[in-house]
Short mmCIF file of C-alpha atoms in Angstrom, two decimals:
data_model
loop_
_atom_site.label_atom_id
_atom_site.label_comp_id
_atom_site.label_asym_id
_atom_site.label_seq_id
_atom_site.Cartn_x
_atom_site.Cartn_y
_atom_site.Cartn_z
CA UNK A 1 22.19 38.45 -35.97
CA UNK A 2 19.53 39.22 -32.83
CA UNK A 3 17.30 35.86 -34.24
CA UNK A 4 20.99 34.01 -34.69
CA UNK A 5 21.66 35.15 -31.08
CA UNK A 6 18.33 34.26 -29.79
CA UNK A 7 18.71 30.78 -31.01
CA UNK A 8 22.08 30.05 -29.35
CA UNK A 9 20.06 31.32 -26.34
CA UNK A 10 17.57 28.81 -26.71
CA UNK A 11 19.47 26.05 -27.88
CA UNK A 12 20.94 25.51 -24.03
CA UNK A 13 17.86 26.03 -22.58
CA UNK A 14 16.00 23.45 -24.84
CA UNK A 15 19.04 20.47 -24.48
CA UNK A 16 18.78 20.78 -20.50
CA UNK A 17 15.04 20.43 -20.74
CA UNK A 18 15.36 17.27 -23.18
CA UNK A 19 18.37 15.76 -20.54
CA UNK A 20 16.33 16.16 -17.95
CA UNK A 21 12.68 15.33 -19.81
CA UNK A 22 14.38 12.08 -20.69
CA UNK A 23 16.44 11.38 -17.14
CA UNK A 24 13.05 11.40 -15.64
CA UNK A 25 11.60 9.08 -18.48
CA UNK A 26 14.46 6.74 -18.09
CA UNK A 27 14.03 6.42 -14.05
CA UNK A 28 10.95 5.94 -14.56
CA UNK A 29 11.16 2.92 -17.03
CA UNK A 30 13.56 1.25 -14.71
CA UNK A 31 10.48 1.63 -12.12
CA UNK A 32 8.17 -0.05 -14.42
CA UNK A 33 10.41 -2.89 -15.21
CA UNK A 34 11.02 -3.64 -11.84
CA UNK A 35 7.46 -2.82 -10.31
CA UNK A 36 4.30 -3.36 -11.38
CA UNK A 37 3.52 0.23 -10.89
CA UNK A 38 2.18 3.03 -13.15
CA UNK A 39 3.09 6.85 -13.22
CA UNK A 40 0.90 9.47 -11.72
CA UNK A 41 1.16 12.70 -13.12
CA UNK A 42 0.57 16.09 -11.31
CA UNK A 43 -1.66 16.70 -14.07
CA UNK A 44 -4.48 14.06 -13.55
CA UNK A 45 -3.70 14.93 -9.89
CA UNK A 46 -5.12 18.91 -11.10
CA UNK A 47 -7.96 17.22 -13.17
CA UNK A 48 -9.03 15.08 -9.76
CA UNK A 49 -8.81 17.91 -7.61
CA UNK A 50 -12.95 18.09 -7.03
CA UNK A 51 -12.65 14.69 -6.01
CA UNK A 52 -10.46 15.99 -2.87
CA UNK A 53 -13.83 17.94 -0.74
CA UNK A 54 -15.78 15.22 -1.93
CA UNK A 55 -15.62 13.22 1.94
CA UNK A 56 -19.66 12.22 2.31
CA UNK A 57 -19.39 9.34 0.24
CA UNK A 58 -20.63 5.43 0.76
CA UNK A 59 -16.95 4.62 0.48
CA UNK A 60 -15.98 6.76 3.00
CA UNK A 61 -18.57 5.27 5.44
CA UNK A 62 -18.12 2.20 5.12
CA UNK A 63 -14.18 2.23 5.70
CA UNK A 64 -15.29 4.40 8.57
CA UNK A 65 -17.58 1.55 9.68
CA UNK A 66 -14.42 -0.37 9.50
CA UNK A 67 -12.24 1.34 11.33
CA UNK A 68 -15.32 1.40 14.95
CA UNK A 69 -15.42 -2.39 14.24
CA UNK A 70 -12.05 -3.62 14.62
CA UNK A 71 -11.76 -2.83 18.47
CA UNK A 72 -15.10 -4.29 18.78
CA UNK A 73 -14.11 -7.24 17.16
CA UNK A 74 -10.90 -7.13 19.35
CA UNK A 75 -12.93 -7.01 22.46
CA UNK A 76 -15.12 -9.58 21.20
CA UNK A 77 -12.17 -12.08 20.40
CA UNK A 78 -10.18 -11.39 24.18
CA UNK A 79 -13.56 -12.00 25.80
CA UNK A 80 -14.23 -15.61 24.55
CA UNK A 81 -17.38 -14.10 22.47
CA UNK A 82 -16.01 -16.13 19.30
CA UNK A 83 -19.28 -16.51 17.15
CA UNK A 84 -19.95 -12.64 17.57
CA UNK A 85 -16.15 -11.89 16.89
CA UNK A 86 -16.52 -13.86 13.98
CA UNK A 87 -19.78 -12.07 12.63
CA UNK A 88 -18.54 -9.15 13.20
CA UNK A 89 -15.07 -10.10 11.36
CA UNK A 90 -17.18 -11.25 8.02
CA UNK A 91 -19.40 -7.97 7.90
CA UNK A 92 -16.35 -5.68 7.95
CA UNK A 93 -14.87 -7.54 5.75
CA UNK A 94 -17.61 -7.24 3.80
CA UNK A 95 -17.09 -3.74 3.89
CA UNK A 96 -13.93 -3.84 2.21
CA UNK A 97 -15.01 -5.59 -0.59
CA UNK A 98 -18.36 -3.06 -0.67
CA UNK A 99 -16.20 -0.27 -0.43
CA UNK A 100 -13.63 -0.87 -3.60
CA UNK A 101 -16.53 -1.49 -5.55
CA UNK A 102 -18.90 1.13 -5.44
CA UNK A 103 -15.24 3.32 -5.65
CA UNK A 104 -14.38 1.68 -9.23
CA UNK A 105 -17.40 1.61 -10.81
CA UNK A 106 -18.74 5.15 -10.03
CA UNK A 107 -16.17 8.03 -9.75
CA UNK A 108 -17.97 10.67 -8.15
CA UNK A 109 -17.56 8.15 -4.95
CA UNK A 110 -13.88 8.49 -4.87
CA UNK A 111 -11.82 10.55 -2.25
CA UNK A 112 -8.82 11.50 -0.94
CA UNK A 113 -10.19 10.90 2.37
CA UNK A 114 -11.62 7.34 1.41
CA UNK A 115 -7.56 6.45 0.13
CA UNK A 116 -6.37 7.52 3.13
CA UNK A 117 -8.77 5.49 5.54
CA UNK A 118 -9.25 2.93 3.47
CA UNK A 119 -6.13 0.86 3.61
CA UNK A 120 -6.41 2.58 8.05
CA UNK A 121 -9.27 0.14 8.30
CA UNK A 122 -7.81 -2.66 6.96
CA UNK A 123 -4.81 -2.42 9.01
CA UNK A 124 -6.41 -1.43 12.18
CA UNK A 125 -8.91 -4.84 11.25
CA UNK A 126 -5.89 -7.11 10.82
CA UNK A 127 -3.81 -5.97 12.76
CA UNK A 128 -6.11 -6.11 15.73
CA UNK A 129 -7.96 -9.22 14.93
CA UNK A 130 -4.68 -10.69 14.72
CA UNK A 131 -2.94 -9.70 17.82
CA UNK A 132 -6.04 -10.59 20.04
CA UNK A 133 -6.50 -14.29 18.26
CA UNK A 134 -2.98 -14.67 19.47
CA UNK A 135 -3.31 -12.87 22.92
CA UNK A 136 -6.00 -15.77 23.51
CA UNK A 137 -3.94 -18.70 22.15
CA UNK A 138 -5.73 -18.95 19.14
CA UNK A 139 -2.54 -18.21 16.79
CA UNK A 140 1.19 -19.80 16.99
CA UNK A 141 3.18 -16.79 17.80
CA UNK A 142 5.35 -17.79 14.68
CA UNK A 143 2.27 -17.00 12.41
CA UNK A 144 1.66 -13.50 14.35
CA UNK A 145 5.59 -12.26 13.71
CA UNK A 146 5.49 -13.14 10.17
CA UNK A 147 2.21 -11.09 9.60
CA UNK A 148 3.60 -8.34 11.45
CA UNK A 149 6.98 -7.95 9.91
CA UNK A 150 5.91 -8.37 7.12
CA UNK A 151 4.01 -5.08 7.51
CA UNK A 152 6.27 -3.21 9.35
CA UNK A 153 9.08 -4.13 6.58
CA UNK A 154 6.87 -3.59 3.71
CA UNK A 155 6.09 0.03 5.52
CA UNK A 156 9.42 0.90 5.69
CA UNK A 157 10.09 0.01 2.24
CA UNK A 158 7.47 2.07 0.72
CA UNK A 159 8.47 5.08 2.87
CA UNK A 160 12.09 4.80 1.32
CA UNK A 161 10.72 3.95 -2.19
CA UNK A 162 8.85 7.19 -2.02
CA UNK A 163 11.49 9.14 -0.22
CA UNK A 164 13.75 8.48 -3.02
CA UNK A 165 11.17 9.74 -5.34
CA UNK A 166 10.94 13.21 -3.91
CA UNK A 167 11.84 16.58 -5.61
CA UNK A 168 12.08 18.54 -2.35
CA UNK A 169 12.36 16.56 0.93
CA UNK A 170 8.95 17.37 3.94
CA UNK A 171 7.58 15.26 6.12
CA UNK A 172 4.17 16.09 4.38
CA UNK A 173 5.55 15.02 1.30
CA UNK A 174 6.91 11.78 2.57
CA UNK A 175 3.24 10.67 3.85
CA UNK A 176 1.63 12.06 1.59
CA UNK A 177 -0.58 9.43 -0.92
CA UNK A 178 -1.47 11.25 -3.02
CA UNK A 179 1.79 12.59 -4.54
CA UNK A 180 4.23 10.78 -6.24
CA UNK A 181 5.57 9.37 -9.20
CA UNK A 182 5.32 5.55 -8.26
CA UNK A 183 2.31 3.72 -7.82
CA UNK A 184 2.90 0.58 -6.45
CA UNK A 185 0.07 -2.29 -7.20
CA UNK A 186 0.26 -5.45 -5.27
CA UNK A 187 1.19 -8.15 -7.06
CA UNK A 188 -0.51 -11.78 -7.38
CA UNK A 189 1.54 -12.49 -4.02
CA UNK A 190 0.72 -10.10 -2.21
CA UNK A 191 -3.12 -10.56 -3.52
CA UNK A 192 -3.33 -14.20 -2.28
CA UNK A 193 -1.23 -13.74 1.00
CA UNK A 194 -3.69 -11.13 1.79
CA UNK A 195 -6.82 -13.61 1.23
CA UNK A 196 -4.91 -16.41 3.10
CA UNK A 197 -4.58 -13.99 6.04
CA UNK A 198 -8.24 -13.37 6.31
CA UNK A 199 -8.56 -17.25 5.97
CA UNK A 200 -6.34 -17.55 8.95
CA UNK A 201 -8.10 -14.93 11.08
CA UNK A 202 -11.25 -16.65 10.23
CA UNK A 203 -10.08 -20.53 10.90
CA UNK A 204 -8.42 -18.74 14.70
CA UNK A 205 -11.88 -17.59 15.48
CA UNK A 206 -13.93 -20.96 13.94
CA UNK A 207 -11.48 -23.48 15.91
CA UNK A 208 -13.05 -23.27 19.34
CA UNK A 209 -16.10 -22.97 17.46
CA UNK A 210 -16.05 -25.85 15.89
CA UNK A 211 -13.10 -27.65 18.23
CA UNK A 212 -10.68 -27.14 15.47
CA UNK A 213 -7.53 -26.87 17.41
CA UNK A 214 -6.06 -30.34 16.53
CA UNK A 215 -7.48 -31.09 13.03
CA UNK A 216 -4.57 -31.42 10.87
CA UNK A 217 -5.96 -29.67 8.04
CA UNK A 218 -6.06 -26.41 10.44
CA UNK A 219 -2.45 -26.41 10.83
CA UNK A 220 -1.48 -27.01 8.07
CA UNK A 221 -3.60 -24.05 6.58
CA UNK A 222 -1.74 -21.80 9.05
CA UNK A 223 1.68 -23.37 8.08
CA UNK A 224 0.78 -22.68 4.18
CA UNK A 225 -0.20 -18.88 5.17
CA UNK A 226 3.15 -18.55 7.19
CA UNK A 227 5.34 -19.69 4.10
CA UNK A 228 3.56 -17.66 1.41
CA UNK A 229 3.84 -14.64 3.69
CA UNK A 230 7.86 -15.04 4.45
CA UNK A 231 7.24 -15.88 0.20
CA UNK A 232 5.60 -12.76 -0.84
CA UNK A 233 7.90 -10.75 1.47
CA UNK A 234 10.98 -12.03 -0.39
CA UNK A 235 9.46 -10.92 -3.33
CA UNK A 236 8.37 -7.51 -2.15
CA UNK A 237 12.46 -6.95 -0.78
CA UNK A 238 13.49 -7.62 -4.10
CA UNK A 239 11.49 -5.48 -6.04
CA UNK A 240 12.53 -2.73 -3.28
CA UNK A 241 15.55 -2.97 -3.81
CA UNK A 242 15.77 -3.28 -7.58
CA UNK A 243 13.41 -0.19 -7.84
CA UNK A 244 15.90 0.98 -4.62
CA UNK A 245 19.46 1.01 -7.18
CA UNK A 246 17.55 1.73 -10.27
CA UNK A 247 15.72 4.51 -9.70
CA UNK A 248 18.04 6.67 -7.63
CA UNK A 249 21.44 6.52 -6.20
CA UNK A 250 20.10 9.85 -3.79
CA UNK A 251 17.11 11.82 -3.84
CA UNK A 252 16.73 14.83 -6.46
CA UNK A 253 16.11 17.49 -3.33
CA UNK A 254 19.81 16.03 -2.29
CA UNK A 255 21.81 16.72 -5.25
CA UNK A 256 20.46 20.42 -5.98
CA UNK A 257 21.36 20.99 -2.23
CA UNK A 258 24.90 20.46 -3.36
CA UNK A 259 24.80 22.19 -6.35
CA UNK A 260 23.11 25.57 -4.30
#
């Protein structure tokens, strides 16, 4: 009778687990379908964890590198020093590419830190680059607010993605990376809008260079960037808000707040 007993016990305890085991599978394949994103568990998060104190890295230094060039390049570009705003542009560039290397191909490189400041520098280096190659009439403003919102928007979609993916609801939670159970990758859109951004940037700062201001084939480059940016940021809203109704109707810390 006690091991009869025991087992009626356990029986309850086991079926919530499995409900809930398979609630959390089934949000998550709804993710998958609609995002090309992969799980992170807390578990490789544990087996990572020397990775964390590990800041003195190449990576690290050259997204650091990064992040002291971009106002330098922004001074550059407002004071007519094109040709050095342009150098300057490529070699931090550079350093993006550099940086996601050495990061893939040897492990004991990787950081917390370095995923943190990593996509900080690129930001900071478009963002800035942009704005001042507009400030000095380089760039339609037309161009500038699509590369903007589309930032700010895609921002603000990632914070709600994520908020909607919390178990308890902190501000430290919300921003932080590191933790959660989406992973969003960029898709091919979002790959070649990026590339065709950097192309802009760089054809801005070449034009008085080279007296490219009213070649045709300039325009029309930054006409083709504008319309796969307002393109890739359809696409990004869409996946947002399929992952958005999928996922979650309200966040998990919401509901047990009711039920407490």
């Amino acid at each position: 009778m006690k091991m009869m007993s025991r087992c009626r016990l356990q029986r309850p305890l086991c079926s919530v687990y499995l409900a809930a085991h398979s609630r959390a599978r089934l949000r998550f394949r709804y993710a998958s379908k609609y995002l090309n994103c992969r799980h992170t568990s807390n578990s490789s998060s544990t087996d990572n964890s020397h990775v964390k104190d590990n800041i003195y890295t190449i990576p690290n230094a050259l997204s650091l590198s990064r992040i002291i060039l971009s106002p330098v390049v922004a001074y550059s570009i407002i004071n007519g020093q094109h040709t050095t705003a342009l150098a300057l542009f490529g070699i931090a560039g550079f350093t993006d590419f550099l940086d996601g290397q050495i990061a893939r191909r040897f492990p004991s490189q990787r950081s917390l830190l370095g995923s943190i400041i990593d996509p900080i520098g690129d930001k900071l280096l478009m963002g800035m680059s942009t704005i001042s190659v507009w400030y000095t009439g380089l760039m339609p403003s037309w161009l500038l607010c699509i590369i903007l919102g589309r930032d700010i928007i895609l921002l603000t979609g990632g914070l709600a993605v994520k908020y909607q993916s919390l178990e308890k609801f902190t501000l430290k939670g919300l921003f932080n990376v590191t933790d959660g159970t989406i992973e969003v990758k960029p898709g091919w859109h979002g790959k070649l809008n990026m590339c065709l951004q950097l192309g802009a940037v760089i054809a801005c700062l070449s034009a008085p260079i080279w007296s490219l201001q009213d070649s045709p084939y300039f325009h029309n480059y930054l006409i083709l960037t504008g319309v796969m940016g307002v393109y890739s940021l359809v696409q990004y809203i869409l996946t947002y808000r399929n992952v958005m109704g999928k996922v979650r109707s309200k966040p998990a810390w919401m509901d047990e707040s009711k039920k407490t």
